[in-house]
Structures are given as structure tokens and as C-alpha cells.
Coordinates of C-alpha atoms in Angstrom, one line a residue:
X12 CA 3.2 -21.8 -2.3
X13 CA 2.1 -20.9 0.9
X14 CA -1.6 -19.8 1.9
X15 CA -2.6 -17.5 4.7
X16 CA -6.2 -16.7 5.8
X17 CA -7.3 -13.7 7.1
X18 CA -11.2 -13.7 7.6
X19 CA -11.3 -10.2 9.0
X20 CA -8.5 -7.8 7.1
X21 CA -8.1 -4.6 7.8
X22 CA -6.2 -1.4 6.7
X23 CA -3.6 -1.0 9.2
X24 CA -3.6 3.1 10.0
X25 CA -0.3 4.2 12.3
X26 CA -0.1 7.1 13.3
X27 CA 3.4 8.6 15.1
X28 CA 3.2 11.1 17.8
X29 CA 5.5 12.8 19.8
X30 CA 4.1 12.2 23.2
X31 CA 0.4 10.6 23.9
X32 CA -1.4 12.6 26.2
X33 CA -4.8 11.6 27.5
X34 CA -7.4 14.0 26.6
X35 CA -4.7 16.4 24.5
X36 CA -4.9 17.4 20.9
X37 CA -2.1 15.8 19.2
X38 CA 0.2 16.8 16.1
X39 CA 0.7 13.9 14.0
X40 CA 4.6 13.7 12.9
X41 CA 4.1 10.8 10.3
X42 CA 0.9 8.5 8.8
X43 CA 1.3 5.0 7.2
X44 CA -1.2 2.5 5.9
X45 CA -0.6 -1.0 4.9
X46 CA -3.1 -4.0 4.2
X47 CA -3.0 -5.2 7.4
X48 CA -4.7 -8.5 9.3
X49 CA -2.9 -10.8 10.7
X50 CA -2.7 -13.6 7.7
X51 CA -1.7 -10.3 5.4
X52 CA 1.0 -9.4 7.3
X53 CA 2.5 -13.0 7.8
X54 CA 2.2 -13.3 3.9
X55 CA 4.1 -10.1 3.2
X56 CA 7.1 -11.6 5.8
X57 CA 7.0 -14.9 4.3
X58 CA 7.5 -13.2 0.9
X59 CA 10.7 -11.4 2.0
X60 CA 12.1 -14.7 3.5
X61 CA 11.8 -15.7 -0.5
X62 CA 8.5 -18.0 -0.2
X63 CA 5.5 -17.4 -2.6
X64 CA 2.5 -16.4 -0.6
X65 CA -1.4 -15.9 -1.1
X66 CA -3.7 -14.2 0.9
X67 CA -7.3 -15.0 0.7
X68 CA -9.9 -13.7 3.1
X69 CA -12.6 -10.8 2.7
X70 CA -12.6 -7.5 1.2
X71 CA -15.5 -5.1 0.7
X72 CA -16.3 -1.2 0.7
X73 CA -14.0 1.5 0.3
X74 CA -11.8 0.4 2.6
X75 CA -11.2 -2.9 0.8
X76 CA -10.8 -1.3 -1.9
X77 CA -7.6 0.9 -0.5
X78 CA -6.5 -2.3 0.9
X79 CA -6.4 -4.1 -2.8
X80 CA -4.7 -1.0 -3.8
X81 CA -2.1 -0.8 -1.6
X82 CA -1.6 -4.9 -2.0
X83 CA -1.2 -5.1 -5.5
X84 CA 2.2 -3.9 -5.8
X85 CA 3.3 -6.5 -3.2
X86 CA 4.9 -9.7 -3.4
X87 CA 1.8 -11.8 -1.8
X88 CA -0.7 -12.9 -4.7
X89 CA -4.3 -11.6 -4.0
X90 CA -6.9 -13.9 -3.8
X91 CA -9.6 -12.2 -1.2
X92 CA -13.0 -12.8 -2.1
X93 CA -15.0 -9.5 -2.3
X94 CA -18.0 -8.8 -0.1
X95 CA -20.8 -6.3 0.4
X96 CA -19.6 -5.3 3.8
X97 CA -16.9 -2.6 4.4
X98 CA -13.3 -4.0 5.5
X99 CA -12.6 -2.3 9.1
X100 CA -9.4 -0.3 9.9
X101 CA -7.2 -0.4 12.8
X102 CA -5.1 2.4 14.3
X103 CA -2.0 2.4 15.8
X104 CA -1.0 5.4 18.1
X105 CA 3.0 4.9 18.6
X106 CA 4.5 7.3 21.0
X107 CA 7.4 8.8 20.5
X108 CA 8.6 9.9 23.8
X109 CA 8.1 6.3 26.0
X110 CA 8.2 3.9 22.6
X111 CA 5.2 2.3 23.7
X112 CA 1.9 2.1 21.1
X113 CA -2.1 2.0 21.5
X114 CA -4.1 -0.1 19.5
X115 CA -7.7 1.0 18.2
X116 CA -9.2 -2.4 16.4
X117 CA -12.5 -1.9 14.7
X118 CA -15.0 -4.3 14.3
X119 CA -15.3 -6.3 11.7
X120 CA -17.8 -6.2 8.2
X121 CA -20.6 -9.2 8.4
X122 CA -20.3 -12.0 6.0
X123 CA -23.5 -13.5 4.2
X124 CA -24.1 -16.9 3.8
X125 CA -23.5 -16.7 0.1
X126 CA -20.2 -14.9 1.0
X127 CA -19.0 -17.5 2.9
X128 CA -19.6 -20.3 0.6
X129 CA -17.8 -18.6 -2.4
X130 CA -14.9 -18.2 0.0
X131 CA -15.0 -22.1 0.7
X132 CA -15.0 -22.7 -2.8
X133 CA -11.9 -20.6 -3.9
X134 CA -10.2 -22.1 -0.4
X135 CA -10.8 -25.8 -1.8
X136 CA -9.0 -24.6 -5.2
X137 CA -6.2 -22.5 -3.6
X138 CA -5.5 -25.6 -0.9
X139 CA -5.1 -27.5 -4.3
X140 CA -1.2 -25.6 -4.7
X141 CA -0.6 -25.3 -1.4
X142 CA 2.4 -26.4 0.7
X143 CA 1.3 -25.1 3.9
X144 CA -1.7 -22.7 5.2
X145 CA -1.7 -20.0 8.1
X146 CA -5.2 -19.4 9.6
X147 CA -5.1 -16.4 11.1
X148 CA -7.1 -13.7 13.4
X149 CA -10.8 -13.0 14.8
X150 CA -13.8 -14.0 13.0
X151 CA -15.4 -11.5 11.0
X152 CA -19.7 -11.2 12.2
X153 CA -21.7 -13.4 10.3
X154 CA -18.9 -16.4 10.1
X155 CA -20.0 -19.6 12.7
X156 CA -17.6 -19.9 16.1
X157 CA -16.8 -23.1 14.0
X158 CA -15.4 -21.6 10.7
X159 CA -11.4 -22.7 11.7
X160 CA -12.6 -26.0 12.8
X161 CA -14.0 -26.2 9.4
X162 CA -11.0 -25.1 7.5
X163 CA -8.5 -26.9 9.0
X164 CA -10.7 -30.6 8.5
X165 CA -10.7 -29.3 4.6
X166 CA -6.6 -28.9 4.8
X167 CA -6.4 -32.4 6.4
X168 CA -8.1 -33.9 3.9
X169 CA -6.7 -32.0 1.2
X170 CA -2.9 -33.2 3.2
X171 CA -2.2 -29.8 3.8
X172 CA -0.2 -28.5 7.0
X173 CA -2.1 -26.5 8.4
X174 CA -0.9 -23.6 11.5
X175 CA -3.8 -22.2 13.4
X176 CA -3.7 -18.3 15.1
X177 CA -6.3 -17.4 16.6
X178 CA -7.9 -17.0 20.5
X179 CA -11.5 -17.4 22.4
X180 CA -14.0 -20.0 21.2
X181 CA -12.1 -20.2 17.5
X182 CA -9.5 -21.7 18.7
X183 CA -11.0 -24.1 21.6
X184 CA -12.9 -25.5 18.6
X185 CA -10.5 -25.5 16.3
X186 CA -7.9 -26.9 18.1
X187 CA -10.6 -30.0 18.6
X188 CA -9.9 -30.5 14.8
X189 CA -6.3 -31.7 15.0
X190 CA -4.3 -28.7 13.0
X191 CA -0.3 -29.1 12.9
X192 CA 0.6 -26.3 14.8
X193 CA -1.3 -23.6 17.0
X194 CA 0.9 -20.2 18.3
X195 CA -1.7 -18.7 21.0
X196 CA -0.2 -16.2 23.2
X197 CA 0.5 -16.3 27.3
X198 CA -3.5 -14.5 27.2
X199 CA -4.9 -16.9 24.9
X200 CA -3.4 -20.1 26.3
X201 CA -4.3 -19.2 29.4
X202 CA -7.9 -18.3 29.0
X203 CA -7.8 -21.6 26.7
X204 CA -6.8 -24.1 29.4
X205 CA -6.9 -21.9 32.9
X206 CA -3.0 -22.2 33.7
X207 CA -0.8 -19.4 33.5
X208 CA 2.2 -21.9 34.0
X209 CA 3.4 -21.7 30.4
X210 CA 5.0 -25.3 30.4
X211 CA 1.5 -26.7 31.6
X212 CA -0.7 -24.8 30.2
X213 CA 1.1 -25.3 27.0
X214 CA 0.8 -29.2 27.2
X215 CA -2.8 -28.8 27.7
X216 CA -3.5 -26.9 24.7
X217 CA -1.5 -30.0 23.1
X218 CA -3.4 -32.3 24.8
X219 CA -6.3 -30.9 23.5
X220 CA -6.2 -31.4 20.0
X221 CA -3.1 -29.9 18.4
X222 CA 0.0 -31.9 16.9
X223 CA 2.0 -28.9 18.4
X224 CA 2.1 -26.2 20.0
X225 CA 4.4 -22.8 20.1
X226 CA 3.1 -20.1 22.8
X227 CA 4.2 -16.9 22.8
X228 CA 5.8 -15.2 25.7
X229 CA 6.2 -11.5 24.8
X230 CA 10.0 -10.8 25.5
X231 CA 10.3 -13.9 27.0
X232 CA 10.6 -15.7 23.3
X233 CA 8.6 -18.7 22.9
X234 CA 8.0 -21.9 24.2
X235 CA 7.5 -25.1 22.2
X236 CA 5.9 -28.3 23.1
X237 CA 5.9 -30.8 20.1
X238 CA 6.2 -34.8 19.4
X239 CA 9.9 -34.6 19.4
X240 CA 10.8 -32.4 22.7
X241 CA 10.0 -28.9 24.4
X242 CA 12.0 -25.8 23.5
X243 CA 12.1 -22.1 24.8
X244 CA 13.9 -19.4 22.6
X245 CA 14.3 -16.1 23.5
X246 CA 16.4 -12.9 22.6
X247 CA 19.1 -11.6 24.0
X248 CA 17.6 -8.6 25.1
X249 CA 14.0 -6.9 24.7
X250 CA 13.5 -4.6 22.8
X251 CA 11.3 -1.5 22.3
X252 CA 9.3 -0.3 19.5
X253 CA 6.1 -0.8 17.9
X254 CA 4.6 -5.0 18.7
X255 CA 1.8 -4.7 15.9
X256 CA 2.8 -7.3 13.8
X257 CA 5.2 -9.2 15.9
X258 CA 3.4 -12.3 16.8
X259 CA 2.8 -12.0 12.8
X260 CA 6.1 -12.6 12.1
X261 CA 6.8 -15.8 14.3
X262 CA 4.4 -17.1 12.4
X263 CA 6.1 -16.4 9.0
X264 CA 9.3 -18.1 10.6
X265 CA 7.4 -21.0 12.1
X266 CA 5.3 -21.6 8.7
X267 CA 8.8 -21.2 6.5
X268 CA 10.7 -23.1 8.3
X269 CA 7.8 -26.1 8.6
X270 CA 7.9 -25.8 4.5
X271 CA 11.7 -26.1 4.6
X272 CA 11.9 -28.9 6.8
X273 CA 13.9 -26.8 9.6
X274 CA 14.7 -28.4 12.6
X275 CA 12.7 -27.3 15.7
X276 CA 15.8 -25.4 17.4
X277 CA 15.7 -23.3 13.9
X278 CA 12.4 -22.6 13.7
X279 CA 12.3 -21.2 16.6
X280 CA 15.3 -19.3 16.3
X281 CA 14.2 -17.8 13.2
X282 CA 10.8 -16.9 14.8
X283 CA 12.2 -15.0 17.3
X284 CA 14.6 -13.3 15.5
X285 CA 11.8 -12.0 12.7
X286 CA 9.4 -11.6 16.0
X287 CA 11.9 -8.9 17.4
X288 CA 12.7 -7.5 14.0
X289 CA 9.5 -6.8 13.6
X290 CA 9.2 -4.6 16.6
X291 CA 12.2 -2.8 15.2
X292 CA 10.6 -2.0 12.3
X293 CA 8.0 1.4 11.4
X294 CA 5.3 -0.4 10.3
X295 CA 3.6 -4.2 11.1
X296 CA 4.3 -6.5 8.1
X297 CA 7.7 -5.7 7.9
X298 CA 10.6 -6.4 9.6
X299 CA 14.3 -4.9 10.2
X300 CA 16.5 -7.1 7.8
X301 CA 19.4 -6.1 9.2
X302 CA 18.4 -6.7 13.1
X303 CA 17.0 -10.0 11.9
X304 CA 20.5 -11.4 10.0
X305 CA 21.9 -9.9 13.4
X306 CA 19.7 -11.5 15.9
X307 CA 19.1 -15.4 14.2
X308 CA 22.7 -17.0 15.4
X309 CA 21.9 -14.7 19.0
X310 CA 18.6 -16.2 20.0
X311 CA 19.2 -18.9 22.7
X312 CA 17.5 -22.1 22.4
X313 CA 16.9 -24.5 25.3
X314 CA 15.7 -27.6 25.0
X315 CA 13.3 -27.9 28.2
X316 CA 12.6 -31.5 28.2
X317 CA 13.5 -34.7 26.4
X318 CA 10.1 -35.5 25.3
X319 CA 7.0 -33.8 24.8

């Protein structure tokens, strides 16, 4: 079984225009909603790559209550703790006429005290079945800048790999606590370590804390610095659509392929592929099957270097 975290879920709301026009009344062509947050959607991927999955995390209010609704009939097992609070939506605008989408995120409900120390205790339980766990996205209000750091010392010591997503403070402190794998993007790995050279900046992020490290390059692919060499993989072309979920999805290949003792070169590979597939595809948490069977024996890997 494999475990993802997602502290702050949301309902994932996208909406499909024709053309978005500043400060013009639009006609909505098409509405979805899914359970979305980040560890949500990598659990619905990792469940159509054949892997059980279990999402635990918060969920409170009306909205959390659609969420659970909509998540039952899914593959990934629901464990989210409930809360007071009332899970936050986000809303994606995707536009038709240049392919491009705008994101809306709202914040998130605030955790008690109490809240967060049932979560720790079902956490401890679930880590007890666990093969591997994702921790994934922002930090709810109420939850200390330390929460990751925290939950990645209880899946060392429970001898759990453990893959760390998140940006900002989170992840400066949580790389500090030794997790197996962190995926920041260019952004986040450049405000992490001030370099926006991705080979160096990527070393320092390892350097910092991390066993290894895979950095996202938008259609660039990734690069990979780890124990046993540096990597980039990348598609064979971009390609347009809808990027809500995308960096999602490398995580799903990256945390599968971990599980099934891939080699790095198909890890990677198999993130990228699922990354751009995802992009393909109408909604985030889901990917284009097809494109992905297509793209996996297409994506180029390099290896950069003979040692990380």
C-alpha cells in the first residue's frame, strides 16, 4: 500500500471556456469537480498504474463533504480525518481558444490542536501497512511550519520511504529531516537554495538534507540528482493543455516505480510520460492512457554525470 498526505485538500472546480477575456462575462461550455489536492490526485494515478493507495489528510464542512462523496467511488481508500473547518476549493479557468489555464487556489480551513493530534495518531497506524508515503502540498492554517519535518522523522522510524512535495519554509525544514526523495519545482528550488542553475541548485537541495532529489523543469522534463548518478528526462515535444495535476503525476511515477524497485532511467521515464499525459488529459488526477503507453519508450533519458 501506498500512503499520500494531503494536509490542505480541496475540491478541484474547472471550468472550460471558449476564450478568457479580462473583465468579460463568460459562457461556461463544460464544469467538472474532482477531490483534488495534490496527495489526492497522486493517489488516484498511482491507483490506475495498479498500486493500492490511501489518502489521509483533512476534510470538514460542505465542501468536504462533496469531496468524500465524489472519492468514495474511487480506487484510493479514504482515510481523511474530519475537521470543524470547511475544505477550500480551487478553480481552474481553461481556455479554449489559446489552451492555456488560470488557477484560483483558496485558502485553506484552520486545524485545531486536537485535530492535529488525531491526524498523528491515525498517520502512525496507516504508516503501520505502508510501503511508501507521498507528502504532499501547502499547510493548512493552524498546522506548525514544522508539520513535514515531523512526519517524515515518524516514517524513518517507522522504515518507511518517504517522498516529500511541498515549497517555502515546509520544505527548507523538512528537507533538514532526511526524507528519501524531494520533487520541488525550478520556483521552489530556486527560492530554496538561491540558484536558478538547475544542476546546482539541485545539488544543494541534496546537500541539504535529502537522500535525493528530482526537480521539475516544466517542458524541459526533469532532472535527477541521487546517490547513484544525475539524470535529465524530457519529452519529445511540449505539449499543451491543462498543467493542474501534472507535477502530481511525476510523483505517482516516481513513488511507483521507488515501490517497484525501477531503475532511475525508468523512473524517470515513467514520470515524464504520466507528467505529460496528464496535461493531455480534461481534468487533474487523471491522465491520457493512451498518450502515456505512447510517450514512456519516447522520453529521452541522459545521464548528466557519473556520480551524484
Amino acid at each position: 500500500m501506498i500512503l499520500t498526505v494531503t494536509l490542505n485538500t480541496a475540491l478541484d472546480i474547472t471550468y472550460r471556456v471558449p476564450a478568457l477575456t479580462p473583465h468579460a462575462s463568460h459562457r461556461v461550455s463544460e464544469v467538472r469537480e474532482r477531490p483534488g489536492g495534490k496527495g489526492l490526485n497522486v493517489a488516484r494515478v498511482l491507483s490506475a498504474l495498479g498500486h493500492e493507495s490511501v489518502v489521509t489528510g483533512f476534510a470538514g464542512g460542505p465542501v468536504g463533504a462533496v469531496l468524500r462523496d465524489l472519492l468514495a467511488p474511487l480506487a484510493p481508500h479514504d482515510a481523511l480525518v474530519p475537521i470543524a473547518g470547511t475544505t477550500r476549493r480551487t478553480i481552474a479557468v481553461a481556455d479554449d481558444a489559446s489552451g492555456d489555464t488560470t488557477q484560483l487556489n483558496e485558502p485553506g480551513p484552520t486545524v485545531t490542536a486536537e485535530e492535529w493530534a488525531a491526524f498523528l495518531s491515525s498517520y502512525d497506524s496507516l504508516l503501520r501497512g505502508a510501503d511508501a508515503v507521498a507528502l504532499c502540498g501547502s499547510l493548512p492554517p493552524g498546522i506548525h511550519v514544522g508539520a513535514y519535518a515531523e512526519l517524515i522523522r515518524r516514517a524513518r522510524g517507522a522504515e518507511v520511504p518517504v517522498l516529500l512535495d511541498t515549497s517555502g519554509e515546509p520544505l527548507r525544514r523538512g528537507i533538514a529531516a532526511r526524507p528519501d526523495l524531494v520533487k520541488p519545482n525550478a520556483e521552489e528550488l530556486a527560492r530554496l537554495t538561491g540558484s536558478r542553475e538547475p544542476l546546482r541548485a539541485t545539488r544543494d537541495a541534496r546537500r541539504r538534507g535529502a537522500h535525493s532529489v528530482v526537480a521539475s523543469l516544466g517542458p524541459d522534463g526533469v532532472l535527477a540528482v541521487t546517490p547513484d548518478g544525475v539524470w535529465q528526462a524530457a519529452p519529445p515535444a511540449p505539449v499543451k493543455g491543462n498543467p493542474t495535476g501534472a507535477g502530481d503525476s511525476a510523483v505517482a511515477g516516481l513513488l511507483s516505480g521507488l515501490v517497484e524497485a525501477l531503475s532511475w532511467p525508468d523512473r524517470l521515464a515513467r514520470a515524464v510520460a504520466l507528467s505529460a499525459a496528464t496535461v493531455l488529459a480534461p481534468a487533474a488526477g487523471e491522465f491520457d492512457a493512451a498518450a502515456y503507453e505512447e510517450l514512456v519508450p519516447r522520453i529521452a533519458v541522459t545521464e548528466r554525470v557519473t556520480a551524484a
